[in-house]
CSV table of C-alpha atoms in Angstrom, one decimal:
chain,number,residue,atom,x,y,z
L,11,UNK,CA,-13.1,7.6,-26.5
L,12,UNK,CA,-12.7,9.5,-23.3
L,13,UNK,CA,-14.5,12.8,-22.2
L,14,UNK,CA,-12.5,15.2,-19.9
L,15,UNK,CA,-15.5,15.6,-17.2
L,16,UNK,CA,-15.8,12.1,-17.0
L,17,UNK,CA,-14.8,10.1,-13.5
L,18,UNK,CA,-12.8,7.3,-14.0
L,19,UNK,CA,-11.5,3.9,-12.8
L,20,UNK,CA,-8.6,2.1,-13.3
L,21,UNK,CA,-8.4,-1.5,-12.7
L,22,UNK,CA,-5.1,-3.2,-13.3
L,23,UNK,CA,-4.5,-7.2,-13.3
L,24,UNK,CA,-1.1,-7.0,-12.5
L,25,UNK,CA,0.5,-10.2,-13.9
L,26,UNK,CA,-1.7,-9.7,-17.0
L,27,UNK,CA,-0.3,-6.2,-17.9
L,28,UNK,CA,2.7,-7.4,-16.8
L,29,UNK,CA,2.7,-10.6,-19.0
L,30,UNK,CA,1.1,-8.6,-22.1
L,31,UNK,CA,4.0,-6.1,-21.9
L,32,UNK,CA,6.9,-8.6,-22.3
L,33,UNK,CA,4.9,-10.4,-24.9
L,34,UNK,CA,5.5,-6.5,-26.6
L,35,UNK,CA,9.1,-6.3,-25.5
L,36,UNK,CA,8.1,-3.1,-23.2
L,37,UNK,CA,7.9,-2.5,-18.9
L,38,UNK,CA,5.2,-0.1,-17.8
L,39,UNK,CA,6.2,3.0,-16.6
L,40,UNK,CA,3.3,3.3,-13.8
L,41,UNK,CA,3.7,7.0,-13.2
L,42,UNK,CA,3.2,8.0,-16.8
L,43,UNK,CA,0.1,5.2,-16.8
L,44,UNK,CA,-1.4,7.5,-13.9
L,45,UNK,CA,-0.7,10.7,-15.7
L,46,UNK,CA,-2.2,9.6,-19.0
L,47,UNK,CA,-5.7,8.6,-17.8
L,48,UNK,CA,-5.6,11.8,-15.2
L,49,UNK,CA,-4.9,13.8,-18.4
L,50,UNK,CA,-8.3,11.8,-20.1
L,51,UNK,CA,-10.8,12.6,-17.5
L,52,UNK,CA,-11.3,12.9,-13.8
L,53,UNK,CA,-9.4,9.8,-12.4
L,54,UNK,CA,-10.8,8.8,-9.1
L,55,UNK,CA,-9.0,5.7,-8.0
L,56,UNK,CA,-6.0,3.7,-9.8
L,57,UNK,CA,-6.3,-0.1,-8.5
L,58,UNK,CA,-3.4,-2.5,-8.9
L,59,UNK,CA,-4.0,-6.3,-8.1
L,60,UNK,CA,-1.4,-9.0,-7.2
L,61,UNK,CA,-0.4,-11.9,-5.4
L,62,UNK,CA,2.7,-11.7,-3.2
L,63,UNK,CA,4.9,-14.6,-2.0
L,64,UNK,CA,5.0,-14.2,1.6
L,65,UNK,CA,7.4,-16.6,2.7
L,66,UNK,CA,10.0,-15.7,0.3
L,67,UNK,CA,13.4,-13.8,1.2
L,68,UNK,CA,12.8,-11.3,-1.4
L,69,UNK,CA,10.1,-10.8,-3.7
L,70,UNK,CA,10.8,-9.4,-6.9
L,71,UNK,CA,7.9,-7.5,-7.0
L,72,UNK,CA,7.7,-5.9,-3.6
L,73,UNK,CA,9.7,-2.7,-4.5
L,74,UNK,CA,7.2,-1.9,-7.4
L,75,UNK,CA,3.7,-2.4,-4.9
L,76,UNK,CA,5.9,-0.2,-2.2
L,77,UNK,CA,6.4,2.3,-5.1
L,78,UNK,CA,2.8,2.2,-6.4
L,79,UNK,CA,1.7,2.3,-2.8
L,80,UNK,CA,2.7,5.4,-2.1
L,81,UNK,CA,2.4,7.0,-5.7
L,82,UNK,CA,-1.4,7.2,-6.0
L,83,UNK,CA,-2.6,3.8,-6.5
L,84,UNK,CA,-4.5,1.5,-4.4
L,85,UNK,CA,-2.5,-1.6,-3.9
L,86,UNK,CA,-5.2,-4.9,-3.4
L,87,UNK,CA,-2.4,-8.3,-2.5
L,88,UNK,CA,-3.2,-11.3,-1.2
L,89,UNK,CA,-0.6,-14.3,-0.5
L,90,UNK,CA,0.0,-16.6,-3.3
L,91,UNK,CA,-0.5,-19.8,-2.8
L,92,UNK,CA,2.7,-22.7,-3.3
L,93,UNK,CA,2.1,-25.6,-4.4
L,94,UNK,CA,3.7,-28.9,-6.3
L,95,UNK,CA,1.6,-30.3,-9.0
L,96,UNK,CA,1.3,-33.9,-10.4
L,97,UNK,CA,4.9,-34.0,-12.3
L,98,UNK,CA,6.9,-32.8,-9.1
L,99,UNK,CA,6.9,-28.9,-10.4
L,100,UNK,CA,6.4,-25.8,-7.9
L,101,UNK,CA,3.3,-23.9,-8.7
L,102,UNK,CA,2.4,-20.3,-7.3
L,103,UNK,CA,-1.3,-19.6,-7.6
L,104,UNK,CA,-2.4,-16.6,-7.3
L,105,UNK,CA,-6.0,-15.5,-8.6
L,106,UNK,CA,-6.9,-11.6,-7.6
L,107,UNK,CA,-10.3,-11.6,-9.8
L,108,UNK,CA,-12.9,-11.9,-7.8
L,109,UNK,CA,-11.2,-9.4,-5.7
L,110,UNK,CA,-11.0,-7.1,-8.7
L,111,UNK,CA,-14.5,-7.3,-10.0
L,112,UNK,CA,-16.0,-6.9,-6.4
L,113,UNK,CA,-14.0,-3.7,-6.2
L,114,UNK,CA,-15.5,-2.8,-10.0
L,115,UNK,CA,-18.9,-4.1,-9.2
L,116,UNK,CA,-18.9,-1.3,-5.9
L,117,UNK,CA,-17.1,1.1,-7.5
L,118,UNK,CA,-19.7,1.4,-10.7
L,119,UNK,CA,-22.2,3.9,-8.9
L,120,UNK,CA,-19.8,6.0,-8.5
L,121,UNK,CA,-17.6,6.3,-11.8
L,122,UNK,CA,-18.7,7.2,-16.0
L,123,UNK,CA,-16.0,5.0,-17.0
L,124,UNK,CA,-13.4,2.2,-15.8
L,125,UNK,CA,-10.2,1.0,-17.8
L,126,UNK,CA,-9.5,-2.5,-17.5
L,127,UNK,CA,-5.8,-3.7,-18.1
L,128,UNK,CA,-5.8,-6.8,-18.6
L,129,UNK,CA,-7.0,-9.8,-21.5
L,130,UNK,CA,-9.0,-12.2,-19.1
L,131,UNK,CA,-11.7,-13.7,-20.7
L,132,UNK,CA,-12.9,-14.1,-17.1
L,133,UNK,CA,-14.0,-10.5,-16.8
L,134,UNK,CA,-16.8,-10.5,-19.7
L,135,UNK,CA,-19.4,-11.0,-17.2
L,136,UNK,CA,-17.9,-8.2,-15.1
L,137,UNK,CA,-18.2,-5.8,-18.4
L,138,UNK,CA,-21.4,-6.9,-19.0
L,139,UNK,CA,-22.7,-5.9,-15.5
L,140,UNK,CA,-21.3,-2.6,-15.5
L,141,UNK,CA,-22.4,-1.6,-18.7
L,142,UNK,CA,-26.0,-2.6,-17.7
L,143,UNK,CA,-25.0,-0.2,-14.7
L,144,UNK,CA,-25.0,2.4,-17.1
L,145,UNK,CA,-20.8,2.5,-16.9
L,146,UNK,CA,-18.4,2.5,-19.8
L,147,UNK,CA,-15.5,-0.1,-20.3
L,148,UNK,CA,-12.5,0.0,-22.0
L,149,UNK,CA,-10.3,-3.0,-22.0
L,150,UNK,CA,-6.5,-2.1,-22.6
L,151,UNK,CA,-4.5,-5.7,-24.3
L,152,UNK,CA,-3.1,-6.3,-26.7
L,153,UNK,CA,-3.7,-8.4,-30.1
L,154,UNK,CA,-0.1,-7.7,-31.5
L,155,UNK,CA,1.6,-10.7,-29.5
L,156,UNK,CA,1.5,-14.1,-30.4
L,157,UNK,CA,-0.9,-15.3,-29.6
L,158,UNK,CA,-2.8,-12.2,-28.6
L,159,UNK,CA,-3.5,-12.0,-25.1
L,160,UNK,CA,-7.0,-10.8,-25.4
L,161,UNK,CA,-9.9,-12.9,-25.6
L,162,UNK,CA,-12.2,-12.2,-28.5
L,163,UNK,CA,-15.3,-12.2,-25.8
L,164,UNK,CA,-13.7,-9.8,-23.8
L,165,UNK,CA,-12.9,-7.6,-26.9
L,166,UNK,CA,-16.2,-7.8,-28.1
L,167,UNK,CA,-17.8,-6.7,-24.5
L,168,UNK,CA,-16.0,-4.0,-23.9
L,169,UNK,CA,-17.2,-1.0,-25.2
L,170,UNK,CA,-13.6,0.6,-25.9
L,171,UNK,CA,-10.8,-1.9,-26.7
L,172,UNK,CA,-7.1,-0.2,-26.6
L,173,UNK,CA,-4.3,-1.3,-28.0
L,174,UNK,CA,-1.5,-1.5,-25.4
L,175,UNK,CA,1.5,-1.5,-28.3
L,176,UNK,CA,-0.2,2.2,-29.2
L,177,UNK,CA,0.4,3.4,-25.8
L,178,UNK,CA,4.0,2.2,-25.7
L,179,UNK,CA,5.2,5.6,-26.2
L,180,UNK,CA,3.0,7.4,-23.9
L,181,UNK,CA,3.2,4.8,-20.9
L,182,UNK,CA,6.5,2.4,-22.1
L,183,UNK,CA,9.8,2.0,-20.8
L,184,UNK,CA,12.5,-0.4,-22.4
L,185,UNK,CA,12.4,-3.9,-20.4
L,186,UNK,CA,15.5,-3.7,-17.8
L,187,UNK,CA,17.7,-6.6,-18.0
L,188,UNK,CA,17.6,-8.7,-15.0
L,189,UNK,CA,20.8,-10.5,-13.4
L,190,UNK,CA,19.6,-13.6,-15.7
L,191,UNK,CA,19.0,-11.9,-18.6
L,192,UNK,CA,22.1,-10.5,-18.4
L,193,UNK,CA,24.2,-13.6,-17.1
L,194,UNK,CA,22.2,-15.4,-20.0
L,195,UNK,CA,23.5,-12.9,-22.6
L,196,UNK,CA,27.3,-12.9,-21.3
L,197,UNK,CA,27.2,-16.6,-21.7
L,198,UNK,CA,25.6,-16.5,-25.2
L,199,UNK,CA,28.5,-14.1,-26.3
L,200,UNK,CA,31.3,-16.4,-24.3
């Protein structure tokens, strides 16, 4: 439930909403996200958190944080860190959640409610805080993938759970197909 005069927070765990909208078969269309929750109540900030591959070429991602960058959200990035685990694989690590609850934590004097996308168990102490603070919290997840990518504490903390499949038509775009994807498909119909 959200109440027009309310101020607002959006806190987005990129790869999380990311991963929960493949799982769904659906890309986020971040300018309708903004418009929807500005429609709902006073929205104040719109945070987006991600690791970035600094020495790479190209980074897939980089167009979208330029794009959100200067579209009305505030980018938080730090460098992922590479790495090459016990069977020889490359790893990326790249962890934004303590800089995301920090952010929440100093934020909650200032806001009625804050939106967080993303299914991290991590983040039921984070809820649990703000709520003491007097601050609302809806989680948006989903439970519709398999396996869900919520975690029943989270969902039980929160004091709003939304279903991201219900907002596919309000926020949703169809996935684009990537060179891969498509290369993938060409070969499959070969």
């Amino acid at each position: 439930m959200f109440y027009k005069d309310e101020r607002l927070a959006l806190f987005i765990d990129g790869s999380n909403l990311y991963a929960a909208g493949k799982a769904l078969g659906f890309d986020i269309d971040y300018k309708l996200l903004r418009s929807e929750f500005m429609r709902r109540g006073k929205l104040l900030r719109a945070f987006y958190y991600t690791a970035l591959l600094e020495n790479e070429e190209y980074s897939p991602i980089r167009p979208l944080v330029d794009w959100l960058n200067y579209n009305g959200f505030s980018m938080v990035t730090k460098p992922a860190k590479e790495y090459t685990d016990s069977q020889g694989r490359r790893k990326v690590k790249g962890n934004m959640d303590i800089e995301l609850c920090v952010d929440a934590m100093e934020l909650a004097p200032r806001v009625d409610h804050i939106v967080l996308f993303s299914g991290d168990g991590d983040f039921r102490p984070l809820v649990e805080s703000l709520q003491r603070q007097g601050v609302r919290v809806s989680v948006v997840s989903t439970i519709r993938s398999q396996p869900p990518m919520i975690s029943d504490e989270l969902r039980r903390q929160a004091d709003n759970f939304i279903e991201l499949e219900d907002l596919r038509d309000v926020i949703g775009r169809p996935p684009r197909e990537h060179a891969g994807d498509r290369d993938s498909a060409l070969e499959a119909q070969g």
